[in-house]
Amino acid sequence: QRQMCIRDRLSAQILQLRDALQAMPDVVVLMDERGQLVWVNPSGIRLLQLQWPDDVGKPLAFWLRTPNLRAFLSGEGPSSLQLAAPSDAQLFLEGVRYPLADAGALVIFRDVTRIRQLEQVRQDFVANVSHELRSPLTVVRGFLENLLDGPLAEDEEVGSQLHLMEQQTLRMQSLVEDLLSLARMEAAEAEPERCDTIIFSALIEGVLDTLKPNISEKRLKIHKHLDETLGIFAEQVDLTSIVRNLLENAIKYTPAGRSISISWGRGPDGLRLTVQDTGDGIATEHLQRITERFYRVDKGRSRRMGGTGLGLAIVRHAVERYQGHLEVHSEIGQGAVFTALFPLSLARSAVSGENVS
């Protein structure tokens, strides 16, 4: 009698769970360990254009014709995915795959169309405003330079005010340029026709040369470990932004007399650019957010040093344009290590330019 009560209660709970999943607006797909369809809710049938119950028990290749979605569901692709809904190209779905040990996988898709639209509006707004600010700032800076070259600059009080105005104008110009760079990188993935084989070691040396005054002023030692035979297929402007921002960040937060290490080479998980400083380090609670735009660990210190708060955001977006990612490791008092990881498929011979992935 007691076992029957327990069984009836469990059956009722299972039915409640099934009804809840069927009522969900999100897509819920359950697959077995062989990638065969076990169950899908009505939202999944509608948005993924499945035939129910005809597709039950069939392998992925039979019930789904979209190659990138098939790779994602099988576990061969990334753990999350965004794509246009097979039923309507105007709808965008974001999916997450949850492996269920030896029992297959549970996949959930949610409609992120509205979020993508709002993100696009934000990107367009920032890009347009930044572009419109360029011209007036250029005019203001031009007049300030004329005034600083004239007799007014010799007046102690007026001269100091003009220099402060010029300093803040330069800061605003730097902020506008960083916002435009970020908008360009957010807009789309890198286009192969704009890419070329970049000799990364030579590019790093060039950036170090431009930063030599800052390095000398703080008496910093630079340790380089660069694979001169390894090139990368990318846009030079993106790689220059990555290297320059990482090095400027390291120089800014490394105390005088200490050292910075920079390395470039091939690893088992991809092409690795690593910049390591010997500064004060970053507390754990900041590591997850440090690459967000305008996020500052120490707001007062960052402003005194003249940063825009966009450098690491630019680096992250530039790396992600090539399906790579940025890793940050740090401990208080131990400095910080920033590693830009690129896919091995971008590896090129620095001599011949041939693919060496």
Tab-separated table of C-alpha atoms in Angstrom:
chain	number	residue	atom	x	y	z
A	1	GLN	CA	0.000	0.000	0.000
A	2	ARG	CA	2.795	2.406	1.008
A	3	GLN	CA	4.813	1.628	-2.150
A	4	MET	CA	1.735	2.268	-4.298
A	5	CYS	CA	1.261	5.677	-2.641
A	6	ILE	CA	4.909	6.581	-3.278
A	7	ARG	CA	4.628	5.411	-6.898
A	8	ASP	CA	1.429	7.420	-7.435
A	9	ARG	CA	3.032	10.522	-5.906
A	10	LEU	CA	6.120	10.172	-8.119
A	11	SER	CA	3.930	9.677	-11.200
A	12	ALA	CA	1.986	12.826	-10.331
A	13	GLN	CA	5.229	14.812	-9.902
A	14	ILE	CA	6.570	13.545	-13.246
A	15	LEU	CA	3.332	14.604	-14.954
A	16	GLN	CA	3.564	18.043	-13.318
A	17	LEU	CA	7.174	18.411	-14.487
A	18	ARG	CA	6.234	17.331	-18.033
A	19	ASP	CA	3.340	19.813	-18.117
A	20	ALA	CA	5.636	22.607	-16.879
A	21	LEU	CA	8.272	21.839	-19.553
A	22	GLN	CA	5.588	21.716	-22.247
A	23	ALA	CA	4.292	25.126	-21.186
A	24	MET	CA	7.752	26.739	-21.258
A	25	PRO	CA	8.402	29.295	-24.041
A	26	ASP	CA	12.029	28.085	-24.097
A	27	VAL	CA	13.040	25.104	-26.217
A	28	VAL	CA	13.822	21.940	-24.233
A	29	VAL	CA	15.431	18.988	-26.058
A	30	LEU	CA	16.372	15.656	-24.460
A	31	MET	CA	18.733	13.290	-26.313
A	32	ASP	CA	20.123	9.882	-25.469
A	33	GLU	CA	23.838	8.982	-25.408
A	34	ARG	CA	23.766	8.162	-29.147
A	35	GLY	CA	22.421	11.589	-30.093
A	36	GLN	CA	18.921	10.324	-30.799
A	37	LEU	CA	15.916	12.464	-29.995
A	38	VAL	CA	14.084	11.316	-26.848
A	39	TRP	CA	11.756	14.219	-26.104
A	40	VAL	CA	11.155	17.834	-27.120
A	41	ASN	CA	8.574	20.349	-25.893
A	42	PRO	CA	6.117	22.177	-28.186
A	43	SER	CA	8.381	25.270	-28.418
A	44	GLY	CA	11.162	23.031	-29.736
A	45	ILE	CA	8.875	21.425	-32.304
A	46	ARG	CA	7.848	24.869	-33.538
A	47	LEU	CA	11.183	26.739	-33.505
A	48	LEU	CA	13.451	23.858	-34.576
A	49	GLN	CA	10.892	22.611	-37.161
A	50	LEU	CA	10.855	19.038	-35.860
A	51	GLN	CA	8.326	16.396	-36.821
A	52	TRP	CA	6.689	14.953	-33.710
A	53	PRO	CA	6.538	12.059	-32.970
A	54	ASP	CA	8.131	10.933	-36.273
A	55	ASP	CA	11.635	12.216	-35.304
A	56	VAL	CA	11.731	10.375	-31.960
A	57	GLY	CA	14.529	7.798	-31.870
A	58	LYS	CA	16.231	9.172	-34.989
A	59	PRO	CA	19.898	10.333	-34.995
A	60	LEU	CA	20.775	14.027	-35.193
A	61	ALA	CA	21.529	13.902	-38.925
A	62	PHE	CA	17.967	12.756	-39.638
A	63	TRP	CA	15.977	15.189	-37.513
A	64	LEU	CA	18.201	18.245	-37.883
A	65	ARG	CA	19.680	19.597	-41.108
A	66	THR	CA	21.633	22.608	-39.714
A	67	PRO	CA	25.378	21.630	-39.561
A	68	ASN	CA	26.548	24.055	-36.830
A	69	LEU	CA	23.536	23.235	-34.659
A	70	ARG	CA	24.146	19.519	-35.188
A	71	ALA	CA	27.797	19.920	-34.073
A	72	PHE	CA	26.673	21.849	-31.001
A	73	LEU	CA	24.095	19.237	-29.966
A	74	SER	CA	26.539	16.369	-30.449
A	75	GLY	CA	29.069	18.014	-28.119
A	76	GLU	CA	31.663	18.507	-30.870
A	77	GLY	CA	31.124	22.265	-30.964
A	78	PRO	CA	31.136	24.933	-28.223
A	79	SER	CA	29.133	24.464	-25.008
A	80	SER	CA	26.862	27.383	-25.941
A	81	LEU	CA	25.614	28.689	-29.259
A	82	GLN	CA	23.654	31.551	-30.804
A	83	LEU	CA	21.911	31.068	-34.140
A	84	ALA	CA	18.906	32.086	-36.193
A	85	ALA	CA	15.887	29.868	-35.550
A	86	PRO	CA	15.366	27.342	-38.383
A	87	SER	CA	11.682	28.318	-38.421
A	88	ASP	CA	12.279	32.086	-38.694
A	89	ALA	CA	15.574	33.812	-39.598
A	90	GLN	CA	14.405	36.949	-37.721
A	91	LEU	CA	14.445	35.065	-34.395
A	92	PHE	CA	17.715	34.368	-32.595
A	93	LEU	CA	18.140	31.515	-30.150
A	94	GLU	CA	20.821	31.008	-27.519
A	95	GLY	CA	21.410	27.396	-26.537
A	96	VAL	CA	23.243	25.705	-23.684
A	97	ARG	CA	24.022	21.972	-23.656
A	98	TYR	CA	24.104	20.053	-20.370
A	99	PRO	CA	25.675	16.543	-20.548
A	100	LEU	CA	23.837	13.945	-18.448
A	101	ALA	CA	26.698	11.508	-17.783
A	102	ASP	CA	25.868	8.297	-19.712
A	103	ALA	CA	22.231	9.295	-20.150
A	104	GLY	CA	22.706	11.691	-23.081
A	105	ALA	CA	22.217	15.457	-22.893
A	106	LEU	CA	19.660	18.137	-22.081
A	107	VAL	CA	19.672	21.219	-24.321
A	108	ILE	CA	17.803	24.445	-23.606
A	109	PHE	CA	17.326	27.278	-26.110
A	110	ARG	CA	15.888	30.688	-25.264
A	111	ASP	CA	14.755	33.480	-27.555
A	112	VAL	CA	17.331	36.315	-27.343
A	113	THR	CA	16.011	38.348	-30.295
A	114	ARG	CA	14.999	41.326	-28.142
A	115	ILE	CA	18.307	41.292	-26.253
A	116	ARG	CA	20.257	41.267	-29.536
A	117	GLN	CA	18.161	44.138	-30.883
A	118	LEU	CA	18.795	46.235	-27.762
A	119	GLU	CA	22.510	45.408	-27.916
A	120	GLN	CA	22.585	46.524	-31.555
A	121	VAL	CA	20.848	49.801	-30.649
A	122	ARG	CA	23.440	50.394	-27.920
A	123	GLN	CA	26.332	49.640	-30.261
A	124	ASP	CA	24.965	51.928	-32.974
A	125	PHE	CA	24.344	54.732	-30.468
A	126	VAL	CA	27.858	54.574	-29.006
A	127	ALA	CA	29.468	54.381	-32.466
A	128	ASN	CA	27.424	57.305	-33.862
A	129	VAL	CA	27.928	59.575	-30.855
A	130	SER	CA	31.659	58.814	-30.754
A	131	HIS	CA	31.967	59.560	-34.463
A	132	GLU	CA	30.100	62.874	-34.108
A	133	LEU	CA	32.336	63.937	-31.189
A	134	ARG	CA	35.485	63.530	-33.267
A	135	SER	CA	35.114	66.735	-35.306
A	136	PRO	CA	34.339	69.220	-32.488
A	137	LEU	CA	37.143	67.781	-30.346
A	138	THR	CA	39.580	68.203	-33.222
A	139	VAL	CA	38.519	71.859	-33.607
A	140	VAL	CA	38.828	72.545	-29.865
A	141	ARG	CA	42.261	70.937	-29.726
A	142	GLY	CA	43.415	72.961	-32.762
A	143	PHE	CA	42.409	76.280	-31.168
A	144	LEU	CA	44.039	75.256	-27.879
A	145	GLU	CA	47.310	74.505	-29.674
A	146	ASN	CA	47.189	77.981	-31.291
A	147	LEU	CA	46.587	79.630	-27.916
A	148	LEU	CA	49.404	77.633	-26.309
A	149	ASP	CA	51.761	78.860	-29.037
A	150	GLY	CA	50.761	82.481	-28.408
A	151	PRO	CA	51.460	85.051	-25.692
A	152	LEU	CA	48.567	83.867	-23.492
A	153	ALA	CA	50.501	80.705	-22.639
A	154	GLU	CA	53.210	82.819	-20.985
A	155	ASP	CA	50.744	84.067	-18.360
A	156	GLU	CA	51.188	81.819	-15.334
A	157	GLU	CA	47.482	81.513	-14.456
A	158	VAL	CA	46.037	81.420	-17.980
A	159	GLY	CA	48.819	79.156	-19.256
A	160	SER	CA	48.146	76.517	-16.595
A	161	GLN	CA	44.430	76.608	-17.429
A	162	LEU	CA	45.147	76.158	-21.144
A	163	HIS	CA	47.425	73.189	-20.417
A	164	LEU	CA	44.709	71.614	-18.264
A	165	MET	CA	42.160	72.140	-21.060
A	166	GLU	CA	44.526	70.520	-23.556
A	167	GLN	CA	45.121	67.577	-21.219
A	168	GLN	CA	41.379	66.951	-20.797
A	169	THR	CA	40.757	67.363	-24.544
A	170	LEU	CA	43.415	64.734	-25.274
A	171	ARG	CA	41.775	62.446	-22.734
A	172	MET	CA	38.378	62.897	-24.422
A	173	GLN	CA	39.924	62.190	-27.833
A	174	SER	CA	41.520	59.026	-26.472
A	175	LEU	CA	38.158	57.934	-25.058
A	176	VAL	CA	36.400	58.570	-28.389
A	177	GLU	CA	39.033	56.614	-30.333
A	178	ASP	CA	38.766	53.700	-27.896
A	179	LEU	CA	34.961	53.682	-28.195
A	180	LEU	CA	35.191	53.655	-32.005
A	181	SER	CA	37.718	50.793	-31.889
A	182	LEU	CA	35.432	48.834	-29.589
A	183	ALA	CA	32.403	49.484	-31.818
A	184	ARG	CA	34.306	48.225	-34.873
A	185	MET	CA	35.358	45.034	-33.111
A	186	GLU	CA	31.874	44.358	-31.731
A	187	ALA	CA	30.241	44.828	-35.130
A	188	ALA	CA	31.399	41.626	-36.819
A	189	GLU	CA	33.896	38.795	-36.965
A	190	ALA	CA	37.179	39.358	-38.773
A	191	GLU	CA	36.853	39.125	-42.564
A	192	PRO	CA	39.392	36.813	-44.254
A	193	GLU	CA	39.854	39.190	-47.200
A	194	ARG	CA	41.103	41.871	-44.797
A	195	CYS	CA	43.493	39.523	-43.023
A	196	ASP	CA	47.106	38.836	-43.826
A	197	THR	CA	49.997	36.834	-42.386
A	198	ILE	CA	51.317	38.986	-39.547
A	199	ILE	CA	54.824	38.426	-38.168
A	200	PHE	CA	53.742	38.770	-34.558
A	201	SER	CA	57.254	38.994	-33.098
A	202	ALA	CA	58.060	41.969	-35.347
A	203	LEU	CA	54.768	43.656	-34.437
A	204	ILE	CA	55.521	43.224	-30.715
A	205	GLU	CA	58.991	44.704	-31.172
A	206	GLY	CA	57.461	47.675	-33.007
A	207	VAL	CA	54.968	48.363	-30.207
A	208	LEU	CA	57.758	48.071	-27.611
A	209	ASP	CA	59.749	50.686	-29.546
A	210	THR	CA	56.851	53.166	-29.415
A	211	LEU	CA	56.498	52.544	-25.658
A	212	LYS	CA	60.230	52.856	-24.970
A	213	PRO	CA	59.938	56.328	-23.311
A	214	ASN	CA	57.385	54.974	-20.793
A	215	ILE	CA	59.531	51.885	-20.146
A	216	SER	CA	62.712	53.956	-19.646
A	217	GLU	CA	60.967	56.448	-17.369
A	218	LYS	CA	60.020	53.645	-14.947
A	219	ARG	CA	63.305	51.724	-15.463
A	220	LEU	CA	61.425	48.541	-16.297
A	221	LYS	CA	63.094	45.348	-17.523
A	222	ILE	CA	61.364	43.647	-20.468
A	223	HIS	CA	61.792	39.869	-20.807
A	224	LYS	CA	60.851	38.570	-24.272
A	225	HIS	CA	60.210	34.981	-25.353
A	226	LEU	CA	59.030	35.286	-28.952
A	227	ASP	CA	58.771	32.561	-31.598
A	228	GLU	CA	60.019	34.469	-34.652
A	229	THR	CA	59.030	31.634	-37.013
A	230	LEU	CA	55.352	31.736	-35.990
A	231	GLY	CA	53.020	34.126	-37.778
A	232	ILE	CA	49.264	34.558	-37.480
A	233	PHE	CA	46.529	35.168	-40.053
A	234	ALA	CA	44.684	38.281	-38.834
A	235	GLU	CA	44.166	42.014	-39.299
A	236	GLN	CA	47.173	44.053	-38.201
A	237	VAL	CA	45.031	46.770	-36.591
A	238	ASP	CA	43.444	44.188	-34.248
A	239	LEU	CA	46.749	42.638	-33.195
A	240	THR	CA	48.308	46.059	-32.649
A	241	SER	CA	45.386	47.018	-30.377
A	242	ILE	CA	45.784	43.782	-28.408
A	243	VAL	CA	49.554	44.112	-27.884
A	244	ARG	CA	49.526	47.842	-27.223
A	245	ASN	CA	46.707	47.738	-24.673
A	246	LEU	CA	48.177	44.761	-22.800
A	247	LEU	CA	51.641	46.337	-22.662
A	248	GLU	CA	50.356	49.794	-21.704
A	249	ASN	CA	48.320	48.172	-18.940
A	250	ALA	CA	51.364	46.244	-17.671
A	251	ILE	CA	53.601	49.347	-17.773
A	252	LYS	CA	50.985	51.454	-15.997
A	253	TYR	CA	50.523	49.062	-13.060
A	254	THR	CA	54.096	47.792	-12.628
A	255	PRO	CA	56.103	49.775	-10.040
A	256	ALA	CA	59.382	51.385	-11.136
A	257	GLY	CA	62.418	49.113	-11.312
A	258	ARG	CA	60.482	45.875	-11.751
A	259	SER	CA	59.977	43.682	-14.825
A	260	ILE	CA	57.423	42.705	-17.483
A	261	SER	CA	57.468	39.473	-19.485
A	262	ILE	CA	55.927	39.004	-22.910
A	263	SER	CA	55.810	35.713	-24.804
A	264	TRP	CA	54.399	34.500	-28.119
A	265	GLY	CA	54.272	30.892	-29.251
A	266	ARG	CA	52.264	27.778	-29.922
A	267	GLY	CA	50.676	25.777	-27.101
A	268	PRO	CA	48.594	22.587	-27.048
A	269	ASP	CA	45.412	24.667	-26.696
A	270	GLY	CA	46.202	27.306	-29.323
A	271	LEU	CA	48.457	30.236	-30.193
A	272	ARG	CA	49.363	32.080	-27.000
A	273	LEU	CA	50.274	35.720	-26.434
A	274	THR	CA	51.089	36.255	-22.755
A	275	VAL	CA	51.906	39.496	-20.936
A	276	GLN	CA	52.901	39.169	-17.280
A	277	ASP	CA	53.532	42.117	-14.976
A	278	THR	CA	55.004	42.284	-11.475
A	279	GLY	CA	52.547	44.773	-10.039
A	280	ASP	CA	50.323	44.581	-6.981
A	281	GLY	CA	47.978	42.026	-8.521
A	282	ILE	CA	44.192	41.924	-8.803
A	283	ALA	CA	41.820	40.625	-6.148
A	284	THR	CA	39.787	37.540	-7.088
A	285	GLU	CA	36.426	39.342	-6.934
A	286	HIS	CA	37.519	41.663	-9.771
A	287	LEU	CA	38.846	39.043	-12.202
A	288	GLN	CA	35.448	38.121	-13.691
A	289	ARG	CA	34.615	41.749	-14.494
A	290	ILE	CA	37.951	43.287	-15.340
A	291	THR	CA	37.389	43.024	-19.109
A	292	GLU	CA	34.036	44.856	-18.981
A	293	ARG	CA	34.009	48.314	-20.520
A	294	PHE	CA	34.651	51.116	-17.986
A	295	TYR	CA	35.159	48.647	-15.117
A	296	ARG	CA	37.949	49.823	-12.803
A	297	VAL	CA	39.491	47.952	-9.890
A	298	ASP	CA	40.611	51.213	-8.276
A	299	LYS	CA	38.609	54.095	-9.781
A	300	GLY	CA	40.661	56.882	-8.228
A	301	ARG	CA	44.015	55.379	-9.196
A	302	SER	CA	42.910	54.579	-12.748
A	303	ARG	CA	41.739	58.143	-13.365
A	304	ARG	CA	44.972	59.614	-11.964
A	305	MET	CA	46.892	57.430	-14.422
A	306	GLY	CA	44.767	58.632	-17.327
A	307	GLY	CA	43.122	55.364	-18.350
A	308	THR	CA	39.799	55.227	-20.217
A	309	GLY	CA	38.654	51.927	-18.710
A	310	LEU	CA	38.285	50.424	-22.189
A	311	GLY	CA	41.705	48.874	-22.841
A	312	LEU	CA	40.978	45.329	-21.656
A	313	ALA	CA	37.487	45.400	-23.184
A	314	ILE	CA	39.117	46.207	-26.532
A	315	VAL	CA	41.585	43.342	-26.066
A	316	ARG	CA	38.814	40.850	-25.241
A	317	HIS	CA	36.655	41.819	-28.214
A	318	ALA	CA	39.638	41.858	-30.577
A	319	VAL	CA	40.619	38.317	-29.519
A	320	GLU	CA	37.018	37.082	-29.744
A	321	ARG	CA	36.810	38.346	-33.347
A	322	TYR	CA	39.047	35.368	-34.175
A	323	GLN	CA	37.111	32.839	-32.037
A	324	GLY	CA	39.776	33.138	-29.342
A	325	HIS	CA	39.474	34.177	-25.709
A	326	LEU	CA	41.312	36.188	-23.070
A	327	GLU	CA	42.421	34.578	-19.812
A	328	VAL	CA	43.360	36.578	-16.700
A	329	HIS	CA	45.166	35.111	-13.695
A	330	SER	CA	46.293	37.110	-10.692
A	331	GLU	CA	46.832	37.132	-6.951
A	332	ILE	CA	47.331	40.059	-4.635
A	333	GLY	CA	51.063	40.832	-4.434
A	334	GLN	CA	51.909	38.398	-7.277
A	335	GLY	CA	51.236	40.539	-10.351
A	336	ALA	CA	48.856	39.620	-13.179
A	337	VAL	CA	49.081	37.367	-16.243
A	338	PHE	CA	47.014	38.144	-19.352
A	339	THR	CA	46.902	35.448	-22.042
A	340	ALA	CA	45.279	35.919	-25.453
A	341	LEU	CA	44.506	32.481	-26.925
A	342	PHE	CA	43.950	32.139	-30.687
A	343	PRO	CA	42.854	29.019	-32.634
A	344	LEU	CA	45.686	26.900	-34.065
A	345	SER	CA	44.050	27.236	-37.486
A	346	LEU	CA	45.350	30.840	-37.644
A	347	ALA	CA	48.994	29.731	-37.393
A	348	ARG	CA	51.148	30.696	-40.373
A	349	SER	CA	54.824	30.313	-41.199
A	350	ALA	CA	56.572	33.636	-40.698
A	351	VAL	CA	58.816	32.778	-43.667
A	352	SER	CA	56.430	31.369	-46.305
A	353	GLY	CA	53.054	32.509	-44.979
A	354	GLU	CA	51.736	28.945	-45.340
A	355	ASN	CA	49.257	27.412	-42.934
A	356	VAL	CA	51.192	25.485	-40.255
A	357	SER	CA	48.287	24.543	-37.976
